Short mmCIF file of C-alpha atoms in Angstrom, two decimals:
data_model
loop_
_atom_site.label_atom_id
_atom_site.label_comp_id
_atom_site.label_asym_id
_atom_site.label_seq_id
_atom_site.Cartn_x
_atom_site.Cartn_y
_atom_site.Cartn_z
CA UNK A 1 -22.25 18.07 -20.04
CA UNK A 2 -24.40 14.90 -18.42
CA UNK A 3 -24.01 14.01 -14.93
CA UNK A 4 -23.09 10.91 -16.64
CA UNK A 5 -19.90 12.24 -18.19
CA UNK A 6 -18.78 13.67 -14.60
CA UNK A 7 -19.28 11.05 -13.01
CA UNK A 8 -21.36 13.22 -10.19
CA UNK A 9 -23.36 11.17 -7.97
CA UNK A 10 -26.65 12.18 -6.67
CA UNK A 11 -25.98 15.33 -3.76
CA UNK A 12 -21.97 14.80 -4.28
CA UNK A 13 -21.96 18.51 -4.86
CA UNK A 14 -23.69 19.64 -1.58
CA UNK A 15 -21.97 20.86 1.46
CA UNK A 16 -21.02 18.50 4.24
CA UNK A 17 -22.59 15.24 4.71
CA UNK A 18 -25.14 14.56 6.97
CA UNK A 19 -23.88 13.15 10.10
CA UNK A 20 -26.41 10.73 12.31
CA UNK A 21 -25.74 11.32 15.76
CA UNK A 22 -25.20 7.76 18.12
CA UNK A 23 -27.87 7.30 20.30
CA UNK A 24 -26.51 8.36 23.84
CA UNK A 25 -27.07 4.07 24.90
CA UNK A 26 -24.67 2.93 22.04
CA UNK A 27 -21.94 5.80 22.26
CA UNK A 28 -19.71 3.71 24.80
CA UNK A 29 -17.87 1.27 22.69
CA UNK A 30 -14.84 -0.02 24.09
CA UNK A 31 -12.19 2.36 25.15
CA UNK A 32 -14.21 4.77 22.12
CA UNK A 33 -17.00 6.94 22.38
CA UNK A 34 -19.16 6.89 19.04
CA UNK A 35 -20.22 9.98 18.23
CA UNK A 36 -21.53 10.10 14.50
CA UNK A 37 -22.20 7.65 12.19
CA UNK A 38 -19.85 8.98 8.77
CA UNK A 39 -21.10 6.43 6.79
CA UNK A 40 -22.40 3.04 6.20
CA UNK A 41 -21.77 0.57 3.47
CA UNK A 42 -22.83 -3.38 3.04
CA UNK A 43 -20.17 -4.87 5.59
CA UNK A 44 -19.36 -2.17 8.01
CA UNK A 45 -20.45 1.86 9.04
CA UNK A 46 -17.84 4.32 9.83
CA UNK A 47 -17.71 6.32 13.04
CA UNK A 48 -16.13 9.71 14.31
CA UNK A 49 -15.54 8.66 17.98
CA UNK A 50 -13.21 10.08 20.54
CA UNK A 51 -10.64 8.06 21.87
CA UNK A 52 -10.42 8.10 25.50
CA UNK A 53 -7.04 8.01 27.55
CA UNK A 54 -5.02 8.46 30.76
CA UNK A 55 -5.30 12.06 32.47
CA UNK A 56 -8.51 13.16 29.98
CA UNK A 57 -6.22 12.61 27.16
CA UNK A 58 -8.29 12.06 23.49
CA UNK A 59 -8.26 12.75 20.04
CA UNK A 60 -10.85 12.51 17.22
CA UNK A 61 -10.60 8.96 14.83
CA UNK A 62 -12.37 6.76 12.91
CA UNK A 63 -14.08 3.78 13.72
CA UNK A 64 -14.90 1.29 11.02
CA UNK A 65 -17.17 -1.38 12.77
CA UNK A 66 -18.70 -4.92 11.21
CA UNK A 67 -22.15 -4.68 10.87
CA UNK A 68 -23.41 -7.20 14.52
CA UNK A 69 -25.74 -9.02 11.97
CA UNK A 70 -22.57 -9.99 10.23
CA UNK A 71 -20.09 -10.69 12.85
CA UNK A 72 -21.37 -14.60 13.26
CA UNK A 73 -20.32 -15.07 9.37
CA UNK A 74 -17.29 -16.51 8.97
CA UNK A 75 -16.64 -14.71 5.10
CA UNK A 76 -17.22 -11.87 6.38
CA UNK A 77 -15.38 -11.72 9.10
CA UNK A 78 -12.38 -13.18 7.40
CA UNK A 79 -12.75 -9.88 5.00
CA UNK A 80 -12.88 -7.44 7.54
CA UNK A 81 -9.62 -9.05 9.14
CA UNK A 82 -7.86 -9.18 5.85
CA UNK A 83 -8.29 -5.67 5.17
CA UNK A 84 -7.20 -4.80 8.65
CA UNK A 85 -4.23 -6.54 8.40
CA UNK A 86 -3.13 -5.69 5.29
CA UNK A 87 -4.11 -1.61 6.08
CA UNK A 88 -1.85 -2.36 9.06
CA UNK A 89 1.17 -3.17 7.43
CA UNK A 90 1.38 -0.22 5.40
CA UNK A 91 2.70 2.85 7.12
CA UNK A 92 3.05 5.38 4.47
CA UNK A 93 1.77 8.96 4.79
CA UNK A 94 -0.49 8.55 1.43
CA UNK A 95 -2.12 5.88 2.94
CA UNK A 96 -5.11 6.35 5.46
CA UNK A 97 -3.38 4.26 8.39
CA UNK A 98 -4.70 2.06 10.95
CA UNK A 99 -3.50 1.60 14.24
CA UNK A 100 -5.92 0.07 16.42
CA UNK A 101 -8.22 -3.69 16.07
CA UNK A 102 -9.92 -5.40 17.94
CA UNK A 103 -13.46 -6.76 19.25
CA UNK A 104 -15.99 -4.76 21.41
CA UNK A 105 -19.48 -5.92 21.95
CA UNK A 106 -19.11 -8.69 19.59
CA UNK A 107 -18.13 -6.86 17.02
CA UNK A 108 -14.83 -6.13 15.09
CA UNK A 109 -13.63 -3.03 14.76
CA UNK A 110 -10.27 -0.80 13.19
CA UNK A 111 -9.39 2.08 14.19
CA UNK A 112 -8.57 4.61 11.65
CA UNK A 113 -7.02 7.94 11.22
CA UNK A 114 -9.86 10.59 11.16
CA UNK A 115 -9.24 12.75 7.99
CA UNK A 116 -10.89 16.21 7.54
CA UNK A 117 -11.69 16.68 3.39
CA UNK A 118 -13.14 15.35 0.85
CA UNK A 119 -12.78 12.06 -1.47
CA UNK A 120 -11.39 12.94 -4.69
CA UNK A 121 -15.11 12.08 -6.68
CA UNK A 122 -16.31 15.18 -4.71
CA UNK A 123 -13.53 17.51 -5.37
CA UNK A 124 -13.98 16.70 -9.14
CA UNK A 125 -17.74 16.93 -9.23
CA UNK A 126 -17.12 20.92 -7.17
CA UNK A 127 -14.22 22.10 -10.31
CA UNK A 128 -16.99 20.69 -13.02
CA UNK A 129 -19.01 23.07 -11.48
CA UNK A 130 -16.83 25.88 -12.35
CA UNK A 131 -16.40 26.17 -15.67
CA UNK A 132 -13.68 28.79 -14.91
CA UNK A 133 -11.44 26.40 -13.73
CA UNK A 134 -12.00 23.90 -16.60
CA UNK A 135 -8.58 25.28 -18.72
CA UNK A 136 -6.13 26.64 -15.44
CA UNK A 137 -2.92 25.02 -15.32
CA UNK A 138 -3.53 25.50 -11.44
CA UNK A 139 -6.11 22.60 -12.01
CA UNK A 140 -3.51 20.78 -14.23
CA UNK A 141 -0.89 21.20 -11.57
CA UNK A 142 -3.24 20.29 -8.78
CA UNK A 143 -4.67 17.09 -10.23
CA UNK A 144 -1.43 16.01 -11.03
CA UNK A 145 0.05 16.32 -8.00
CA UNK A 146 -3.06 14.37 -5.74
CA UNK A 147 -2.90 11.56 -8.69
CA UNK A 148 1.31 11.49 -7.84
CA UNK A 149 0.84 11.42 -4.28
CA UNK A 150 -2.17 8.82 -4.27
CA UNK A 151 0.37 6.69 -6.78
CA UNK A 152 3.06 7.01 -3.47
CA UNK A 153 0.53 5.28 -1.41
CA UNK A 154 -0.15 2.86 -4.09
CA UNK A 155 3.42 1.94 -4.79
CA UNK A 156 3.76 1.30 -0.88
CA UNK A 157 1.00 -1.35 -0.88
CA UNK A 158 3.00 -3.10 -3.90
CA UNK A 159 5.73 -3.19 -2.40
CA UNK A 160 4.74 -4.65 1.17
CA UNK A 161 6.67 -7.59 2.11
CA UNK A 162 5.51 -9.74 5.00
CA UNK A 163 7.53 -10.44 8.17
CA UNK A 164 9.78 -13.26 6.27
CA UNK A 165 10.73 -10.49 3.58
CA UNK A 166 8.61 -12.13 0.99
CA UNK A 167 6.68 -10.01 -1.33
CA UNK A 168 2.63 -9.79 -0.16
CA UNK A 169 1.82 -8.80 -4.19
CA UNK A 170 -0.90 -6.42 -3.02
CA UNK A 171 -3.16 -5.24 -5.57
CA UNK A 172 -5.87 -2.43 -4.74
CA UNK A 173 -8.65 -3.84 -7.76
CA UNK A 174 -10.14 -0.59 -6.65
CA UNK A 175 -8.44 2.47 -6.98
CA UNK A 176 -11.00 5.10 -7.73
CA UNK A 177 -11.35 8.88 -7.33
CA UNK A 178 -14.00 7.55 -4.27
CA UNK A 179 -11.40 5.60 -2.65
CA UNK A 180 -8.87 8.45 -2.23
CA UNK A 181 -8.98 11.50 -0.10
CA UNK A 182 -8.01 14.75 0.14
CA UNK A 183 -7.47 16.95 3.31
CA UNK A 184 -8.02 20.16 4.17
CA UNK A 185 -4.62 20.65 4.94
CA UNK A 186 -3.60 19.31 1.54
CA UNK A 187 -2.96 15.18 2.50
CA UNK A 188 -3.83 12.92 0.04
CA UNK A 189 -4.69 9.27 1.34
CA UNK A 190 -5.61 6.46 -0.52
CA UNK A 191 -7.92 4.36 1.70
CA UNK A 192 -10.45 1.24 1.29
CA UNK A 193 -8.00 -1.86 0.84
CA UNK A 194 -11.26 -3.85 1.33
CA UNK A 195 -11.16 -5.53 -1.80
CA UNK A 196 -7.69 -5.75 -2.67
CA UNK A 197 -5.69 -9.25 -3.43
CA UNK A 198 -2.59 -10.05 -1.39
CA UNK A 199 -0.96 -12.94 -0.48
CA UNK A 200 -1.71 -14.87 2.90
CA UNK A 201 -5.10 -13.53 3.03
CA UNK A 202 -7.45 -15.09 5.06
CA UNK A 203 -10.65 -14.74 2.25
CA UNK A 204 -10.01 -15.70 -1.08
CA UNK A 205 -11.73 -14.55 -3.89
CA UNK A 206 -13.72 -16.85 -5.77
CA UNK A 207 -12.40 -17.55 -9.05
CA UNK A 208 -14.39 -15.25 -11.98
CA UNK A 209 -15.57 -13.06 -9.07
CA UNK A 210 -14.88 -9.24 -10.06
CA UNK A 211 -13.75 -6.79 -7.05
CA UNK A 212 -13.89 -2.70 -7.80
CA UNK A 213 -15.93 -0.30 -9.92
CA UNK A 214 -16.19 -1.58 -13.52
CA UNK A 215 -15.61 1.66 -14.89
CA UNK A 216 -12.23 1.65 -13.49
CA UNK A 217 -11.21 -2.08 -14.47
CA UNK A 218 -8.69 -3.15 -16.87
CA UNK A 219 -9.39 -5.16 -20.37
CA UNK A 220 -7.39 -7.95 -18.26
CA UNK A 221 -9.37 -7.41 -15.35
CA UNK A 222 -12.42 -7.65 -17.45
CA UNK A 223 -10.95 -11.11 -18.68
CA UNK A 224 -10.87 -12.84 -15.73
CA UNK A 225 -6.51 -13.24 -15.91
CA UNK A 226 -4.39 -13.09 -13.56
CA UNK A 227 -3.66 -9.74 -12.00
CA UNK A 228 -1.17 -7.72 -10.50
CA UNK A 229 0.06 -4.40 -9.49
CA UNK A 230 -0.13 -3.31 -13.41
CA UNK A 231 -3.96 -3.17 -12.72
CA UNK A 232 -3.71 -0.26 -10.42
CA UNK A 233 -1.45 1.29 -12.92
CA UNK A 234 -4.68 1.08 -15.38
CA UNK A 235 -6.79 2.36 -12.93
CA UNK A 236 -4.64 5.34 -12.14
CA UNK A 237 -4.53 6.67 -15.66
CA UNK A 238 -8.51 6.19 -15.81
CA UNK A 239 -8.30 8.56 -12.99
CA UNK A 240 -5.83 10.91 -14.47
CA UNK A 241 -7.35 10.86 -17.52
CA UNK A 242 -10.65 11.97 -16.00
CA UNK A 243 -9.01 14.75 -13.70
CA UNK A 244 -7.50 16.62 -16.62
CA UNK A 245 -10.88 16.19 -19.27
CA UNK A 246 -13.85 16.01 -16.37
CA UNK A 247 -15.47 13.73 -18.55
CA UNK A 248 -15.78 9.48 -17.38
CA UNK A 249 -13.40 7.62 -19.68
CA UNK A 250 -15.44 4.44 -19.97
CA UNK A 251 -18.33 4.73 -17.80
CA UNK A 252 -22.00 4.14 -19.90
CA UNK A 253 -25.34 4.18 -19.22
CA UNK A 254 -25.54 0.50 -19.06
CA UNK A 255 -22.91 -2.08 -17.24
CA UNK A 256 -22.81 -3.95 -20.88
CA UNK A 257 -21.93 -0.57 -22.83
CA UNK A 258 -18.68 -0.24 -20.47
CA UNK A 259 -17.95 -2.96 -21.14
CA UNK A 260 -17.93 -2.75 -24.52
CA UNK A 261 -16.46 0.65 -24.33
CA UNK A 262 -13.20 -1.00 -21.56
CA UNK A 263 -12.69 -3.41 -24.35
CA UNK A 264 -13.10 -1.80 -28.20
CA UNK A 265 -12.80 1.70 -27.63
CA UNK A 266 -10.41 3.75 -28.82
CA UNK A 267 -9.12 6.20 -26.11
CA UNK A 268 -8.36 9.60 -27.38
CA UNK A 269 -5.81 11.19 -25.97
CA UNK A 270 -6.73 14.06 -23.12
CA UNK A 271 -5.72 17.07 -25.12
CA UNK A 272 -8.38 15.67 -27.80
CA UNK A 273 -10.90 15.89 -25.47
CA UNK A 274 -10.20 19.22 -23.94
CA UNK A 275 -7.80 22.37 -24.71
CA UNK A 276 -5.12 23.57 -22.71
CA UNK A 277 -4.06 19.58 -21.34
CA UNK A 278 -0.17 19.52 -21.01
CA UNK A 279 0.87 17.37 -23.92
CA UNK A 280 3.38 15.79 -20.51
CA UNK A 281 0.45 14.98 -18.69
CA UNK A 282 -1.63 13.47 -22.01
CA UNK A 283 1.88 11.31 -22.65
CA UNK A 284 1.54 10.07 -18.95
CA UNK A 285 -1.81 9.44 -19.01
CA UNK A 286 -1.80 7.08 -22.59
CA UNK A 287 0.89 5.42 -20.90
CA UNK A 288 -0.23 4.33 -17.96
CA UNK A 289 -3.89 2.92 -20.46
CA UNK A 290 -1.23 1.10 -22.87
#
């Protein structure tokens, strides 16, 4: 089976990542204390930082910080506010929470809940890698049961209202096996509400302008039309579908073949694809790609 078909990105199935220590001149930040850099992507880098408190008090989070070179641009910083807003306002246990924002040395910041795992993409890239696994109804069970609790988180985003009692109409656009995360301890968070379409946001998208993975997106999606929280429901059973065959549903070598595949291709039902899927499971899964 291609690395292609699994979807496994280059080192997802090494150990732990490689954390860049802060240089001992940048660690004071705030009331935080950066100590590694988690990760960095094209707006902001993540931190694990201590928070500091009364009477030595501190705990372990994560910092999500504006790149400085972007803090001067107003899109951007509109963005970064919208997601921490919105992230804010959802206090559900499936959903990586926030509670901290604010500015440090001219840059934003949000303070996040530091969780100890892995994002889903990595835990399916590690049972690929063992064929034994491929047919247990453990796995079957398991997958399940993250995709159900990720779908919790997901159904409290949709249904946020905002402080008049008006629905917000969030919609992720992104709901991947990257953007959720499972704990050691067996949490599963969905997380990364960068992208996602609410009302009263600050940034507007621009109209035709696509947000989320492609592979992921819905025919309507694809179409430019209106959206709502029935796009998420597409993008869930692209994830489920996934978890129970390890193969990508749509993804192609080329952005134009997904395309092609998103909007012409038949899709077969999981228990096609591999033995041993609960027919249950392959009935949930065609339903939510109807």
């Amino acid at each position: 089976m291609s690395e292609l078909e699994l979807g496994i990105e280059a080192g997802e199935l090494d150990g732990a990542e490689s954390l860049s220590p802060v240089a001992t001149g940048e660690r004071s930040f705030g009331r935080y204390l950066l100590q590694y850099e988690i990760a960095a992507g094209g707006m902001a880098s993540v931190y694990l930082a201590r928070s500091l408190g009364a009477a030595g008090f501190e705990r372990p989070i994560a910092i999500k910080r504006i790149h400085p070179h972007l803090a001067k641009k107003q899109v951007f910083v509109e963005m970064f506010l919208d997601e921490a807003r919105l992230n804010a306002r959802i206090a559900h246990p499936n959903v990586c929470n926030v509670f901290d924002f604010g500015e440090a040395d001219g840059s934003y910041f949000m303070a996040m809940e530091y969780l100890v795992g892995q994002p889903l993409s990595r835990v399916l890239g590690s049972v690929a890698a063992r064929p034994e696994l491929l047919a247990s109804l453990r796995w079957h069970a398991l997958a399940a049961r993250i995709l159900a609790d990720a779908c919790q988180g997901l159904h409290a985003a949709h249904e946020l209202l905002d402080e008049h009692g008006y629905p917000l109409q969030v919609v992720h656009r992104d709901f991947t096996p990257h953007n959720v995360f499972v704990t050691y301890d067996g949490a599963v968070k969905v997380f990364d509400f960068g992208g996602a379409r609410a009302e009263g946001r600050l940034h507007q998208t621009e109209t035709g302008m696509l947000k989320g993975k492609l592979a992921y997106m819905s025919p309507e999606q694809l179409s430019r039309a209106s959206v709502d929280r029935r796009l998420d429901v597409w993008a869930a059973g692209v994830c489920l579908w996934e978890l129970l065959t390890l193969r990508r549903l749509f993804a192609r070598r080329s952005e134009l073949e997904t395309v092609q595949a998103i909007a012409t291709e038949e899709i077969l039902r999981p228990s096609e694809v591999r033995a041993g899927v609960p027919r249950e499971l392959a009935a949930v899964t065609l339903r939510a790609l109807d």
